[in-house]
């Protein structure tokens, strides 16, 4: 469950990005997030990923109020909330395999399971042949698939995907939504920010739209 009440958010320049924003998403939901460029989609996702704090308002994510919770509780919450960043954010000094395995290593999972789960997702995303390479040697679409693999490998309770198909071809994009649907069917909440109306039309789901600093909800 994600609950936001009366959220106001601005950056240091004080320009308001989100104003009195309210949102309730039940656990296990799938929804699209749209809105014009600069509307605040990435900002909202980063706030849900606990990277940015609102100036005021109330937040509850998976039963925890991250604005009041102790640091170690927030750290554990963050392991359950995963984000595919618009700019990928791969760790340049780690190989592709190590980038993807990282969330499992942080959970101190058995090495054999780390090996098999990481291999499985790398293969599914057709990127396993690059597992020993480093991020700066990959194409944009390849880097995006690595970022996707890293975000889903540990089956997070919440997946925040920020324009996860913008460097992919249409076939890869459609397959990716199947992957998100699989994750969704085992109980993960999935929020996908996109400008891709074809994708939205092909996979109808509730649509959140940011417009004029506010959030509007509609069914597709
Ligand atoms: N760190 C920052 N400091 C100051 N302003 C910022 C910062 N990050 C984002 N902004 C501003 O916040 C607004 C919303 O940006 P955001 O990246 O959330 O938009 P978006 O909806 O994701 O756009 P796009 O579709 O282009 O990705 C923009 O006006 C942007 O310039
Ligand atoms: Mg964005």
PDB file of C-alpha atoms and ligand atoms in Angstrom:
ATOM      1  CA  UNK A   1       0.000   0.000   0.000  1.00  0.00           C
ATOM      2  CA  UNK A   2       1.173   3.501  -0.872  1.00  0.00           C
ATOM      3  CA  UNK A   3      -0.596   6.453   0.751  1.00  0.00           C
ATOM      4  CA  UNK A   4       0.209  10.117   0.213  1.00  0.00           C
ATOM      5  CA  UNK A   5      -1.709  12.945   1.821  1.00  0.00           C
ATOM      6  CA  UNK A   6      -1.289  16.668   1.227  1.00  0.00           C
ATOM      7  CA  UNK A   7       2.202  16.265  -0.227  1.00  0.00           C
ATOM      8  CA  UNK A   8       4.021  19.484  -1.152  1.00  0.00           C
ATOM      9  CA  UNK A   9       7.404  19.199  -2.785  1.00  0.00           C
ATOM     10  CA  UNK A  10       9.912  21.709  -4.095  1.00  0.00           C
ATOM     11  CA  UNK A  11      13.633  21.784  -4.765  1.00  0.00           C
ATOM     12  CA  UNK A  12      16.066  24.317  -3.323  1.00  0.00           C
ATOM     13  CA  UNK A  13      14.970  26.933  -5.871  1.00  0.00           C
ATOM     14  CA  UNK A  14      11.524  26.819  -4.108  1.00  0.00           C
ATOM     15  CA  UNK A  15       9.590  26.285  -7.340  1.00  0.00           C
ATOM     16  CA  UNK A  16       6.676  24.025  -6.351  1.00  0.00           C
ATOM     17  CA  UNK A  17       6.686  20.727  -8.259  1.00  0.00           C
ATOM     18  CA  UNK A  18       3.921  18.835  -6.417  1.00  0.00           C
ATOM     19  CA  UNK A  19       1.193  20.649  -4.502  1.00  0.00           C
ATOM     20  CA  UNK A  20      -1.283  19.169  -2.018  1.00  0.00           C
ATOM     21  CA  UNK A  21      -0.977  15.818  -3.734  1.00  0.00           C
ATOM     22  CA  UNK A  22      -3.026  12.851  -2.526  1.00  0.00           C
ATOM     23  CA  UNK A  23      -2.683   9.253  -3.649  1.00  0.00           C
ATOM     24  CA  UNK A  24      -3.669   5.791  -2.485  1.00  0.00           C
ATOM     25  CA  UNK A  25      -2.439   2.701  -4.318  1.00  0.00           C
ATOM     26  CA  UNK A  26      -3.387  -0.703  -2.898  1.00  0.00           C
ATOM     27  CA  UNK A  27      -0.682  -3.367  -2.627  1.00  0.00           C
ATOM     28  CA  UNK A  28      -0.528  -5.467  -5.792  1.00  0.00           C
ATOM     29  CA  UNK A  29      -1.816  -2.756  -8.134  1.00  0.00           C
ATOM     30  CA  UNK A  30      -0.430  -1.965 -11.585  1.00  0.00           C
ATOM     31  CA  UNK A  31      -0.687   1.614 -12.846  1.00  0.00           C
ATOM     32  CA  UNK A  32       0.706   3.910 -15.478  1.00  0.00           C
ATOM     33  CA  UNK A  33       2.114   7.352 -14.664  1.00  0.00           C
ATOM     34  CA  UNK A  34       1.934   9.981 -17.390  1.00  0.00           C
ATOM     35  CA  UNK A  35       2.151  13.724 -17.826  1.00  0.00           C
ATOM     36  CA  UNK A  36       4.089  16.199 -19.935  1.00  0.00           C
ATOM     37  CA  UNK A  37       7.867  16.416 -19.780  1.00  0.00           C
ATOM     38  CA  UNK A  38       8.842  18.341 -16.653  1.00  0.00           C
ATOM     39  CA  UNK A  39       5.501  17.641 -14.920  1.00  0.00           C
ATOM     40  CA  UNK A  40       7.149  15.796 -12.032  1.00  0.00           C
ATOM     41  CA  UNK A  41       6.880  12.054 -12.832  1.00  0.00           C
ATOM     42  CA  UNK A  42      10.508  11.272 -11.984  1.00  0.00           C
ATOM     43  CA  UNK A  43      10.283  13.507  -8.922  1.00  0.00           C
ATOM     44  CA  UNK A  44       7.231  11.624  -7.624  1.00  0.00           C
ATOM     45  CA  UNK A  45       8.903   8.245  -8.220  1.00  0.00           C
ATOM     46  CA  UNK A  46      12.123   9.396  -6.528  1.00  0.00           C
ATOM     47  CA  UNK A  47      10.063  10.536  -3.549  1.00  0.00           C
ATOM     48  CA  UNK A  48       8.423   7.086  -3.334  1.00  0.00           C
ATOM     49  CA  UNK A  49      11.933   5.609  -3.606  1.00  0.00           C
ATOM     50  CA  UNK A  50      12.922   7.736  -0.562  1.00  0.00           C
ATOM     51  CA  UNK A  51      15.531   9.751  -2.460  1.00  0.00           C
ATOM     52  CA  UNK A  52      13.704  13.073  -2.113  1.00  0.00           C
ATOM     53  CA  UNK A  53      11.668  14.250   0.860  1.00  0.00           C
ATOM     54  CA  UNK A  54       8.534  16.363   0.524  1.00  0.00           C
ATOM     55  CA  UNK A  55       8.447  19.726   2.313  1.00  0.00           C
ATOM     56  CA  UNK A  56       5.193  18.728   3.999  1.00  0.00           C
ATOM     57  CA  UNK A  57       2.470  16.090   3.933  1.00  0.00           C
ATOM     58  CA  UNK A  58       2.089  12.493   5.064  1.00  0.00           C
ATOM     59  CA  UNK A  59       3.517   9.370   3.445  1.00  0.00           C
ATOM     60  CA  UNK A  60       2.999   5.718   4.180  1.00  0.00           C
ATOM     61  CA  UNK A  61       4.717   2.996   2.201  1.00  0.00           C
ATOM     62  CA  UNK A  62       4.215  -0.696   3.037  1.00  0.00           C
ATOM     63  CA  UNK A  63       2.885   0.324   6.448  1.00  0.00           C
ATOM     64  CA  UNK A  64       5.861   2.555   7.280  1.00  0.00           C
ATOM     65  CA  UNK A  65       5.982   6.334   7.483  1.00  0.00           C
ATOM     66  CA  UNK A  66       9.457   6.994   6.046  1.00  0.00           C
ATOM     67  CA  UNK A  67       9.372  10.633   7.171  1.00  0.00           C
ATOM     68  CA  UNK A  68       9.248   9.544  10.801  1.00  0.00           C
ATOM     69  CA  UNK A  69      10.727   6.041  10.839  1.00  0.00           C
ATOM     70  CA  UNK A  70      14.183   5.270  12.224  1.00  0.00           C
ATOM     71  CA  UNK A  71      17.044   5.087   9.766  1.00  0.00           C
ATOM     72  CA  UNK A  72      17.445   1.284   9.861  1.00  0.00           C
ATOM     73  CA  UNK A  73      13.722   0.783   9.221  1.00  0.00           C
ATOM     74  CA  UNK A  74      13.962   3.131   6.223  1.00  0.00           C
ATOM     75  CA  UNK A  75      16.994   1.193   4.961  1.00  0.00           C
ATOM     76  CA  UNK A  76      15.014  -2.056   5.138  1.00  0.00           C
ATOM     77  CA  UNK A  77      12.038  -0.416   3.447  1.00  0.00           C
ATOM     78  CA  UNK A  78      14.303   0.730   0.624  1.00  0.00           C
ATOM     79  CA  UNK A  79      15.352  -2.853  -0.053  1.00  0.00           C
ATOM     80  CA  UNK A  80      11.687  -3.654  -0.761  1.00  0.00           C
ATOM     81  CA  UNK A  81      11.125  -0.657  -3.063  1.00  0.00           C
ATOM     82  CA  UNK A  82      12.994  -0.835  -6.334  1.00  0.00           C
ATOM     83  CA  UNK A  83      13.436   1.786  -9.029  1.00  0.00           C
ATOM     84  CA  UNK A  84      14.479   1.746 -12.672  1.00  0.00           C
ATOM     85  CA  UNK A  85      15.879   5.242 -13.133  1.00  0.00           C
ATOM     86  CA  UNK A  86      15.370   7.184 -16.335  1.00  0.00           C
ATOM     87  CA  UNK A  87      19.185   7.553 -16.515  1.00  0.00           C
ATOM     88  CA  UNK A  88      19.813   3.871 -15.488  1.00  0.00           C
ATOM     89  CA  UNK A  89      22.298   4.679 -12.672  1.00  0.00           C
ATOM     90  CA  UNK A  90      24.433   1.590 -13.168  1.00  0.00           C
ATOM     91  CA  UNK A  91      27.565   1.366 -11.040  1.00  0.00           C
ATOM     92  CA  UNK A  92      30.420   1.964 -13.485  1.00  0.00           C
ATOM     93  CA  UNK A  93      33.059   0.066 -11.494  1.00  0.00           C
ATOM     94  CA  UNK A  94      31.005  -3.139 -11.291  1.00  0.00           C
ATOM     95  CA  UNK A  95      30.500  -5.690 -14.074  1.00  0.00           C
ATOM     96  CA  UNK A  96      27.008  -6.220 -15.493  1.00  0.00           C
ATOM     97  CA  UNK A  97      26.655  -9.425 -13.443  1.00  0.00           C
ATOM     98  CA  UNK A  98      27.699  -7.640 -10.246  1.00  0.00           C
ATOM     99  CA  UNK A  99      25.371  -4.696 -10.914  1.00  0.00           C
ATOM    100  CA  UNK A 100      22.404  -7.052 -11.250  1.00  0.00           C
ATOM    101  CA  UNK A 101      23.416  -9.298  -8.337  1.00  0.00           C
ATOM    102  CA  UNK A 102      23.813  -6.344  -5.961  1.00  0.00           C
ATOM    103  CA  UNK A 103      20.261  -6.265  -4.490  1.00  0.00           C
ATOM    104  CA  UNK A 104      20.496 -10.006  -3.737  1.00  0.00           C
ATOM    105  CA  UNK A 105      23.950  -9.593  -2.141  1.00  0.00           C
ATOM    106  CA  UNK A 106      22.598  -6.792   0.059  1.00  0.00           C
ATOM    107  CA  UNK A 107      19.998  -9.274   1.290  1.00  0.00           C
ATOM    108  CA  UNK A 108      22.798 -11.747   2.095  1.00  0.00           C
ATOM    109  CA  UNK A 109      21.161 -14.478   0.044  1.00  0.00           C
ATOM    110  CA  UNK A 110      22.902 -17.820  -0.559  1.00  0.00           C
ATOM    111  CA  UNK A 111      25.597 -17.530  -3.262  1.00  0.00           C
ATOM    112  CA  UNK A 112      24.176 -20.316  -5.430  1.00  0.00           C
ATOM    113  CA  UNK A 113      20.751 -18.665  -5.459  1.00  0.00           C
ATOM    114  CA  UNK A 114      22.363 -15.315  -6.327  1.00  0.00           C
ATOM    115  CA  UNK A 115      24.157 -16.984  -9.233  1.00  0.00           C
ATOM    116  CA  UNK A 116      21.075 -18.735 -10.603  1.00  0.00           C
ATOM    117  CA  UNK A 117      18.603 -15.842 -10.125  1.00  0.00           C
ATOM    118  CA  UNK A 118      21.012 -13.345 -11.668  1.00  0.00           C
ATOM    119  CA  UNK A 119      21.719 -15.632 -14.639  1.00  0.00           C
ATOM    120  CA  UNK A 120      18.011 -16.259 -15.142  1.00  0.00           C
ATOM    121  CA  UNK A 121      17.049 -12.577 -15.378  1.00  0.00           C
ATOM    122  CA  UNK A 122      20.108 -11.715 -17.531  1.00  0.00           C
ATOM    123  CA  UNK A 123      19.078 -14.449 -19.948  1.00  0.00           C
ATOM    124  CA  UNK A 124      15.437 -13.376 -19.973  1.00  0.00           C
ATOM    125  CA  UNK A 125      16.509  -9.875 -20.933  1.00  0.00           C
ATOM    126  CA  UNK A 126      18.938 -11.222 -23.588  1.00  0.00           C
ATOM    127  CA  UNK A 127      21.924  -9.598 -21.938  1.00  0.00           C
ATOM    128  CA  UNK A 128      23.764 -12.557 -20.398  1.00  0.00           C
ATOM    129  CA  UNK A 129      26.467 -12.456 -23.098  1.00  0.00           C
ATOM    130  CA  UNK A 130      27.512  -9.079 -21.620  1.00  0.00           C
ATOM    131  CA  UNK A 131      27.674 -10.208 -18.018  1.00  0.00           C
ATOM    132  CA  UNK A 132      31.443  -9.695 -17.707  1.00  0.00           C
ATOM    133  CA  UNK A 133      31.394  -6.313 -19.447  1.00  0.00           C
ATOM    134  CA  UNK A 134      31.239  -2.929 -17.713  1.00  0.00           C
ATOM    135  CA  UNK A 135      28.343  -0.467 -18.146  1.00  0.00           C
ATOM    136  CA  UNK A 136      30.232   2.127 -20.232  1.00  0.00           C
ATOM    137  CA  UNK A 137      30.774  -0.442 -23.014  1.00  0.00           C
ATOM    138  CA  UNK A 138      27.045  -1.104 -23.470  1.00  0.00           C
ATOM    139  CA  UNK A 139      24.503   0.550 -25.770  1.00  0.00           C
ATOM    140  CA  UNK A 140      21.683   2.621 -24.255  1.00  0.00           C
ATOM    141  CA  UNK A 141      19.131  -0.177 -24.712  1.00  0.00           C
ATOM    142  CA  UNK A 142      21.528  -2.730 -23.210  1.00  0.00           C
ATOM    143  CA  UNK A 143      22.150  -0.483 -20.199  1.00  0.00           C
ATOM    144  CA  UNK A 144      18.419  -0.030 -19.777  1.00  0.00           C
ATOM    145  CA  UNK A 145      17.881  -3.804 -19.761  1.00  0.00           C
ATOM    146  CA  UNK A 146      20.611  -4.172 -17.095  1.00  0.00           C
ATOM    147  CA  UNK A 147      18.881  -1.494 -14.991  1.00  0.00           C
ATOM    148  CA  UNK A 148      15.620  -3.434 -15.388  1.00  0.00           C
ATOM    149  CA  UNK A 149      17.292  -6.725 -14.421  1.00  0.00           C
ATOM    150  CA  UNK A 150      18.777  -5.144 -11.291  1.00  0.00           C
ATOM    151  CA  UNK A 151      15.407  -3.694 -10.279  1.00  0.00           C
ATOM    152  CA  UNK A 152      13.434  -6.933 -10.561  1.00  0.00           C
ATOM    153  CA  UNK A 153      15.984  -9.647  -9.630  1.00  0.00           C
ATOM    154  CA  UNK A 154      14.959  -9.653  -5.949  1.00  0.00           C
ATOM    155  CA  UNK A 155      11.201  -9.430  -6.659  1.00  0.00           C
ATOM    156  CA  UNK A 156      10.584  -6.152  -4.814  1.00  0.00           C
ATOM    157  CA  UNK A 157       7.276  -5.383  -3.093  1.00  0.00           C
ATOM    158  CA  UNK A 158       7.092  -2.135  -5.082  1.00  0.00           C
ATOM    159  CA  UNK A 159       8.624  -1.505  -8.505  1.00  0.00           C
ATOM    160  CA  UNK A 160       8.932   2.097  -9.715  1.00  0.00           C
ATOM    161  CA  UNK A 161       9.828   2.124 -13.410  1.00  0.00           C
ATOM    162  CA  UNK A 162      10.765   5.511 -14.876  1.00  0.00           C
ATOM    163  CA  UNK A 163      10.329   5.375 -18.666  1.00  0.00           C
ATOM    164  CA  UNK A 164      11.755   1.841 -18.711  1.00  0.00           C
ATOM    165  CA  UNK A 165      11.142   1.300 -22.435  1.00  0.00           C
ATOM    166  CA  UNK A 166      12.493   4.529 -23.911  1.00  0.00           C
ATOM    167  CA  UNK A 167      15.680   2.898 -25.231  1.00  0.00           C
ATOM    168  CA  UNK A 168      14.011  -0.403 -26.225  1.00  0.00           C
ATOM    169  CA  UNK A 169      12.434  -1.507 -29.500  1.00  0.00           C
ATOM    170  CA  UNK A 170       8.690  -2.220 -29.559  1.00  0.00           C
ATOM    171  CA  UNK A 171       9.087  -5.978 -29.259  1.00  0.00           C
ATOM    172  CA  UNK A 172      11.369  -5.630 -26.208  1.00  0.00           C
ATOM    173  CA  UNK A 173       9.004  -3.061 -24.695  1.00  0.00           C
ATOM    174  CA  UNK A 174       6.011  -5.410 -24.959  1.00  0.00           C
ATOM    175  CA  UNK A 175       8.017  -8.308 -23.484  1.00  0.00           C
ATOM    176  CA  UNK A 176       9.059  -6.039 -20.634  1.00  0.00           C
ATOM    177  CA  UNK A 177       5.466  -5.288 -19.722  1.00  0.00           C
ATOM    178  CA  UNK A 178       4.877  -9.072 -19.603  1.00  0.00           C
ATOM    179  CA  UNK A 179       7.731  -9.262 -17.093  1.00  0.00           C
ATOM    180  CA  UNK A 180       6.159  -6.497 -15.006  1.00  0.00           C
ATOM    181  CA  UNK A 181       2.808  -8.305 -15.185  1.00  0.00           C
ATOM    182  CA  UNK A 182       4.457 -11.500 -13.886  1.00  0.00           C
ATOM    183  CA  UNK A 183       5.912  -9.544 -10.968  1.00  0.00           C
ATOM    184  CA  UNK A 184       2.523  -7.918 -10.418  1.00  0.00           C
ATOM    185  CA  UNK A 185       0.795 -11.311 -10.384  1.00  0.00           C
ATOM    186  CA  UNK A 186       2.941 -12.433  -7.430  1.00  0.00           C
ATOM    187  CA  UNK A 187       1.849  -9.380  -5.427  1.00  0.00           C
ATOM    188  CA  UNK A 188       4.236  -6.549  -6.319  1.00  0.00           C
ATOM    189  CA  UNK A 189       2.877  -3.068  -6.853  1.00  0.00           C
ATOM    190  CA  UNK A 190       4.122  -1.743 -10.204  1.00  0.00           C
ATOM    191  CA  UNK A 191       4.098   1.922 -11.282  1.00  0.00           C
ATOM    192  CA  UNK A 192       5.379   2.674 -14.780  1.00  0.00           C
ATOM    193  CA  UNK A 193       6.055   6.234 -15.949  1.00  0.00           C
ATOM    194  CA  UNK A 194       5.822   6.480 -19.724  1.00  0.00           C
ATOM    195  CA  UNK A 195       5.114   8.728 -22.693  1.00  0.00           C
ATOM    196  CA  UNK A 196       4.336   5.637 -24.803  1.00  0.00           C
ATOM    197  CA  UNK A 197       0.585   5.734 -25.543  1.00  0.00           C
ATOM    198  CA  UNK A 198       0.778   2.542 -27.676  1.00  0.00           C
ATOM    199  CA  UNK A 199       2.023   0.651 -24.638  1.00  0.00           C
ATOM    200  CA  UNK A 200      -0.750   2.062 -22.459  1.00  0.00           C
ATOM    201  CA  UNK A 201      -3.419   1.175 -25.055  1.00  0.00           C
ATOM    202  CA  UNK A 202      -2.135  -2.388 -25.325  1.00  0.00           C
ATOM    203  CA  UNK A 203      -1.998  -2.956 -21.578  1.00  0.00           C
ATOM    204  CA  UNK A 204      -5.004  -1.181 -20.049  1.00  0.00           C
ATOM    205  CA  UNK A 205      -4.569  -0.251 -16.373  1.00  0.00           C
ATOM    206  CA  UNK A 206      -5.402   2.734 -14.160  1.00  0.00           C
ATOM    207  CA  UNK A 207      -3.521   5.835 -15.271  1.00  0.00           C
ATOM    208  CA  UNK A 208      -2.099   8.484 -12.944  1.00  0.00           C
ATOM    209  CA  UNK A 209      -1.478  11.790 -14.698  1.00  0.00           C
ATOM    210  CA  UNK A 210       0.537  14.654 -13.245  1.00  0.00           C
ATOM    211  CA  UNK A 211      -0.717  17.978 -14.476  1.00  0.00           C
ATOM    212  CA  UNK A 212      -0.424  21.406 -12.862  1.00  0.00           C
ATOM    213  CA  UNK A 213       1.398  19.951  -9.815  1.00  0.00           C
ATOM    214  CA  UNK A 214      -1.566  17.664  -9.094  1.00  0.00           C
ATOM    215  CA  UNK A 215      -2.305  13.991  -9.715  1.00  0.00           C
ATOM    216  CA  UNK A 216      -5.374  12.819 -11.629  1.00  0.00           C
ATOM    217  CA  UNK A 217      -6.502   9.215 -11.797  1.00  0.00           C
ATOM    218  CA  UNK A 218      -8.347   7.662 -14.707  1.00  0.00           C
ATOM    219  CA  UNK A 219      -9.071   4.189 -16.109  1.00  0.00           C
ATOM    220  CA  UNK A 220      -7.660   3.365 -19.533  1.00  0.00           C
TER     221      UNK A 220
HETATM  222  N1  LIG B   1      17.340  18.321  -8.544  1.00  0.00           N
HETATM  223  C1  LIG B   1      16.528  19.253  -9.044  1.00  0.00           C
HETATM  224  N2  LIG B   1      16.688  20.555  -8.723  1.00  0.00           N
HETATM  225  C2  LIG B   1      15.858  21.519  -9.199  1.00  0.00           C
HETATM  226  N3  LIG B   1      14.817  21.256 -10.027  1.00  0.00           N
HETATM  227  C3  LIG B   1      14.610  19.975 -10.380  1.00  0.00           C
HETATM  228  C4  LIG B   1      15.452  18.914  -9.925  1.00  0.00           C
HETATM  229  N4  LIG B   1      14.991  17.750 -10.445  1.00  0.00           N
HETATM  230  C5  LIG B   1      13.935  18.074 -11.208  1.00  0.00           C
HETATM  231  N5  LIG B   1      13.700  19.403 -11.162  1.00  0.00           N
HETATM  232  C6  LIG B   1      12.609  20.110 -11.840  1.00  0.00           C
HETATM  233  O1  LIG B   1      11.389  19.510 -11.432  1.00  0.00           O
HETATM  234  C7  LIG B   1      10.461  19.469 -12.520  1.00  0.00           C
HETATM  235  C8  LIG B   1       9.969  18.061 -12.708  1.00  0.00           C
HETATM  236  O2  LIG B   1      11.044  17.257 -13.174  1.00  0.00           O
HETATM  237  P1  LIG B   1      10.880  15.699 -13.430  1.00  0.00           P
HETATM  238  O3  LIG B   1      12.216  15.168 -13.804  1.00  0.00           O
HETATM  239  O4  LIG B   1      10.210  15.086 -12.261  1.00  0.00           O
HETATM  240  O5  LIG B   1       9.875  15.711 -14.693  1.00  0.00           O
HETATM  241  P2  LIG B   1       9.322  14.489 -15.549  1.00  0.00           P
HETATM  242  O6  LIG B   1       7.837  14.554 -15.517  1.00  0.00           O
HETATM  243  O7  LIG B   1       9.957  13.224 -15.084  1.00  0.00           O
HETATM  244  O8  LIG B   1       9.827  14.870 -17.010  1.00  0.00           O
HETATM  245  P3  LIG B   1      10.327  13.914 -18.230  1.00  0.00           P
HETATM  246  O9  LIG B   1       9.082  13.378 -18.881  1.00  0.00           O
HETATM  247  O10 LIG B   1      11.065  14.864 -19.111  1.00  0.00           O
HETATM  248  O11 LIG B   1      11.196  12.852 -17.655  1.00  0.00           O
HETATM  249  C9  LIG B   1      11.199  20.048 -13.732  1.00  0.00           C
HETATM  250  O12 LIG B   1      10.811  21.400 -13.872  1.00  0.00           O
HETATM  251  C10 LIG B   1      12.656  19.935 -13.347  1.00  0.00           C
HETATM  252  O13 LIG B   1      13.408  20.954 -13.942  1.00  0.00           O
HETATM  253 MG1  LIG B   2      11.221  11.901 -15.920  1.00  0.00          MG
END
